[in-house]
Amino acid sequence: MNRLARNNRTQALLTLLVLSCASGCGSQEGKSGGAVQYYELKGLVMALEPSRNRVIIAHEEIPHFMKAMTMSFTVKDTSLLQGIEVGDSVRGVLAVRRPDLWLDSLAVVRK
Ligand SMILES: [Cu+2]
């Protein structure tokens, strides 16, 4: 893929994100929405809610973002939850684009 095509694709993706935010959130959030930021996440699975695309994780501190806590995370793709069970130690990537927050990847570290 040449650079032009890649730029066009990035542009299209950004436009899509902006549009979906314009329709999905208030103008206030639209203003604060910028690039997606990624954070490494480590924690312990407390509960799984695949029907709601959610997993509850007791996570360690995420430097510069969040202190350690137990909270519910959205997964964009439920296949991320395959093979993951309550009690597993997991590691993943948290994606943040205010006001949205979701798990971009998730893998078992220890059963
Ligand atoms: Cu948290």
mmCIF file of C-alpha atoms and ligand atoms in Angstrom:
data_model
loop_
_atom_site.group_PDB
_atom_site.id
_atom_site.type_symbol
_atom_site.label_atom_id
_atom_site.label_comp_id
_atom_site.label_asym_id
_atom_site.label_seq_id
_atom_site.Cartn_x
_atom_site.Cartn_y
_atom_site.Cartn_z
ATOM 1 C CA MET A 1 0.000 0.000 0.000
ATOM 2 C CA ASN A 2 1.488 3.388 -0.889
ATOM 3 C CA ARG A 3 1.526 6.301 1.479
ATOM 4 C CA LEU A 4 -1.287 8.174 -0.234
ATOM 5 C CA ALA A 5 -3.662 5.254 0.052
ATOM 6 C CA ARG A 6 -2.732 4.809 3.691
ATOM 7 C CA ASN A 7 -3.359 8.493 4.400
ATOM 8 C CA ASN A 8 -6.713 8.305 2.703
ATOM 9 C CA ARG A 9 -7.629 5.313 4.788
ATOM 10 C CA THR A 10 -6.581 7.055 7.986
ATOM 11 C CA GLN A 11 -8.564 10.098 6.928
ATOM 12 C CA ALA A 12 -11.639 8.001 6.236
ATOM 13 C CA LEU A 13 -11.314 6.272 9.590
ATOM 14 C CA LEU A 14 -10.973 9.576 11.411
ATOM 15 C CA THR A 15 -13.972 11.001 9.607
ATOM 16 C CA LEU A 16 -15.962 7.949 10.575
ATOM 17 C CA LEU A 17 -14.955 8.294 14.215
ATOM 18 C CA VAL A 18 -15.845 11.972 14.260
ATOM 19 C CA LEU A 19 -19.198 11.296 12.606
ATOM 20 C CA SER A 20 -20.087 8.479 14.977
ATOM 21 C CA CYS A 21 -19.194 10.718 17.890
ATOM 22 C CA ALA A 22 -21.201 13.631 16.499
ATOM 23 C CA SER A 23 -24.288 11.449 16.435
ATOM 24 C CA GLY A 24 -23.523 9.443 19.540
ATOM 25 C CA CYS A 25 -22.342 11.991 22.081
ATOM 26 C CA GLY A 26 -23.040 15.543 23.070
ATOM 27 C CA SER A 27 -21.189 18.472 21.534
ATOM 28 C CA GLN A 28 -19.182 18.777 24.737
ATOM 29 C CA GLU A 29 -17.634 15.336 24.386
ATOM 30 C CA GLY A 30 -17.126 15.905 20.681
ATOM 31 C CA LYS A 31 -14.828 18.751 21.564
ATOM 32 C CA SER A 32 -12.727 16.715 23.981
ATOM 33 C CA GLY A 33 -12.523 13.697 21.664
ATOM 34 C CA GLY A 34 -9.071 13.410 20.174
ATOM 35 C CA ALA A 35 -6.829 10.582 19.142
ATOM 36 C CA VAL A 36 -7.224 7.176 20.733
ATOM 37 C CA GLN A 37 -4.808 6.620 23.584
ATOM 38 C CA TYR A 38 -3.632 3.185 24.634
ATOM 39 C CA TYR A 39 -2.683 1.968 28.085
ATOM 40 C CA GLU A 40 -1.330 -1.354 29.229
ATOM 41 C CA LEU A 41 -3.672 -3.128 31.604
ATOM 42 C CA LYS A 42 -2.919 -5.911 34.076
ATOM 43 C CA GLY A 43 -5.447 -7.499 36.358
ATOM 44 C CA LEU A 44 -7.578 -10.347 37.570
ATOM 45 C CA VAL A 45 -10.875 -11.374 35.964
ATOM 46 C CA MET A 46 -13.710 -11.084 38.488
ATOM 47 C CA ALA A 47 -16.712 -11.714 36.217
ATOM 48 C CA LEU A 48 -17.608 -12.210 32.566
ATOM 49 C CA GLU A 49 -20.667 -10.796 30.843
ATOM 50 C CA PRO A 50 -20.258 -11.813 27.190
ATOM 51 C CA SER A 51 -23.911 -11.089 26.406
ATOM 52 C CA ARG A 52 -23.288 -7.458 27.316
ATOM 53 C CA ASN A 53 -19.798 -7.320 25.789
ATOM 54 C CA ARG A 54 -18.377 -6.722 29.214
ATOM 55 C CA VAL A 55 -15.758 -8.129 31.565
ATOM 56 C CA ILE A 56 -15.162 -7.082 35.151
ATOM 57 C CA ILE A 57 -11.482 -6.848 36.046
ATOM 58 C CA ALA A 58 -9.692 -5.940 39.254
ATOM 59 C CA HIS A 59 -6.927 -3.995 37.570
ATOM 60 C CA GLU A 60 -3.597 -2.718 38.798
ATOM 61 C CA GLU A 61 -2.731 0.945 38.682
ATOM 62 C CA ILE A 62 -2.537 2.357 35.165
ATOM 63 C CA PRO A 63 0.167 5.025 35.421
ATOM 64 C CA HIS A 64 -1.033 8.548 34.545
ATOM 65 C CA PHE A 65 -4.569 7.299 34.050
ATOM 66 C CA MET A 66 -6.250 5.309 36.823
ATOM 67 C CA LYS A 67 -5.549 3.982 40.254
ATOM 68 C CA ALA A 68 -6.038 0.285 40.994
ATOM 69 C CA MET A 69 -9.715 -0.664 41.172
ATOM 70 C CA THR A 70 -12.318 -3.213 40.168
ATOM 71 C CA MET A 71 -14.376 -2.082 37.228
ATOM 72 C CA SER A 72 -16.325 -3.193 34.206
ATOM 73 C CA PHE A 73 -14.761 -2.923 30.758
ATOM 74 C CA THR A 74 -16.429 -2.992 27.375
ATOM 75 C CA VAL A 75 -14.936 -5.225 24.701
ATOM 76 C CA LYS A 76 -15.654 -4.222 21.123
ATOM 77 C CA ASP A 77 -15.275 -7.814 20.041
ATOM 78 C CA THR A 78 -16.578 -10.655 22.263
ATOM 79 C CA SER A 79 -14.065 -13.062 20.722
ATOM 80 C CA LEU A 80 -11.570 -11.363 23.054
ATOM 81 C CA LEU A 81 -13.325 -13.147 25.915
ATOM 82 C CA GLN A 82 -12.864 -16.613 24.449
ATOM 83 C CA GLY A 83 -10.767 -18.862 26.655
ATOM 84 C CA ILE A 84 -10.862 -16.382 29.511
ATOM 85 C CA GLU A 85 -12.309 -17.486 32.828
ATOM 86 C CA VAL A 86 -13.045 -15.937 36.194
ATOM 87 C CA GLY A 87 -9.887 -15.971 38.287
ATOM 88 C CA ASP A 88 -7.478 -15.685 35.361
ATOM 89 C CA SER A 89 -4.673 -13.170 35.474
ATOM 90 C CA VAL A 90 -4.890 -11.138 32.311
ATOM 91 C CA ARG A 91 -2.986 -8.501 30.463
ATOM 92 C CA GLY A 92 -4.405 -6.311 27.761
ATOM 93 C CA VAL A 93 -4.545 -2.977 26.065
ATOM 94 C CA LEU A 94 -7.043 -0.382 27.127
ATOM 95 C CA ALA A 95 -8.083 2.078 24.442
ATOM 96 C CA VAL A 96 -9.420 5.473 25.460
ATOM 97 C CA ARG A 97 -11.081 8.062 23.335
ATOM 98 C CA ARG A 98 -13.226 10.137 25.643
ATOM 99 C CA PRO A 99 -15.923 9.516 26.526
ATOM 100 C CA ASP A 100 -15.349 5.957 25.274
ATOM 101 C CA LEU A 101 -13.144 3.369 26.895
ATOM 102 C CA TRP A 102 -12.763 -0.204 25.721
ATOM 103 C CA LEU A 103 -10.450 -3.194 25.740
ATOM 104 C CA ASP A 104 -8.543 -3.484 22.500
ATOM 105 C CA SER A 105 -6.864 -6.769 23.377
ATOM 106 C CA LEU A 106 -6.869 -9.228 26.235
ATOM 107 C CA ALA A 107 -4.796 -12.323 26.940
ATOM 108 C CA VAL A 108 -4.420 -14.775 29.794
ATOM 109 C CA VAL A 109 -1.141 -14.519 31.681
ATOM 110 C CA ARG A 110 -1.864 -17.188 34.246
ATOM 111 C CA LYS A 111 -4.847 -19.505 34.740
HETATM 112 CU CU CU B 1 -10.320 1.610 36.556
#
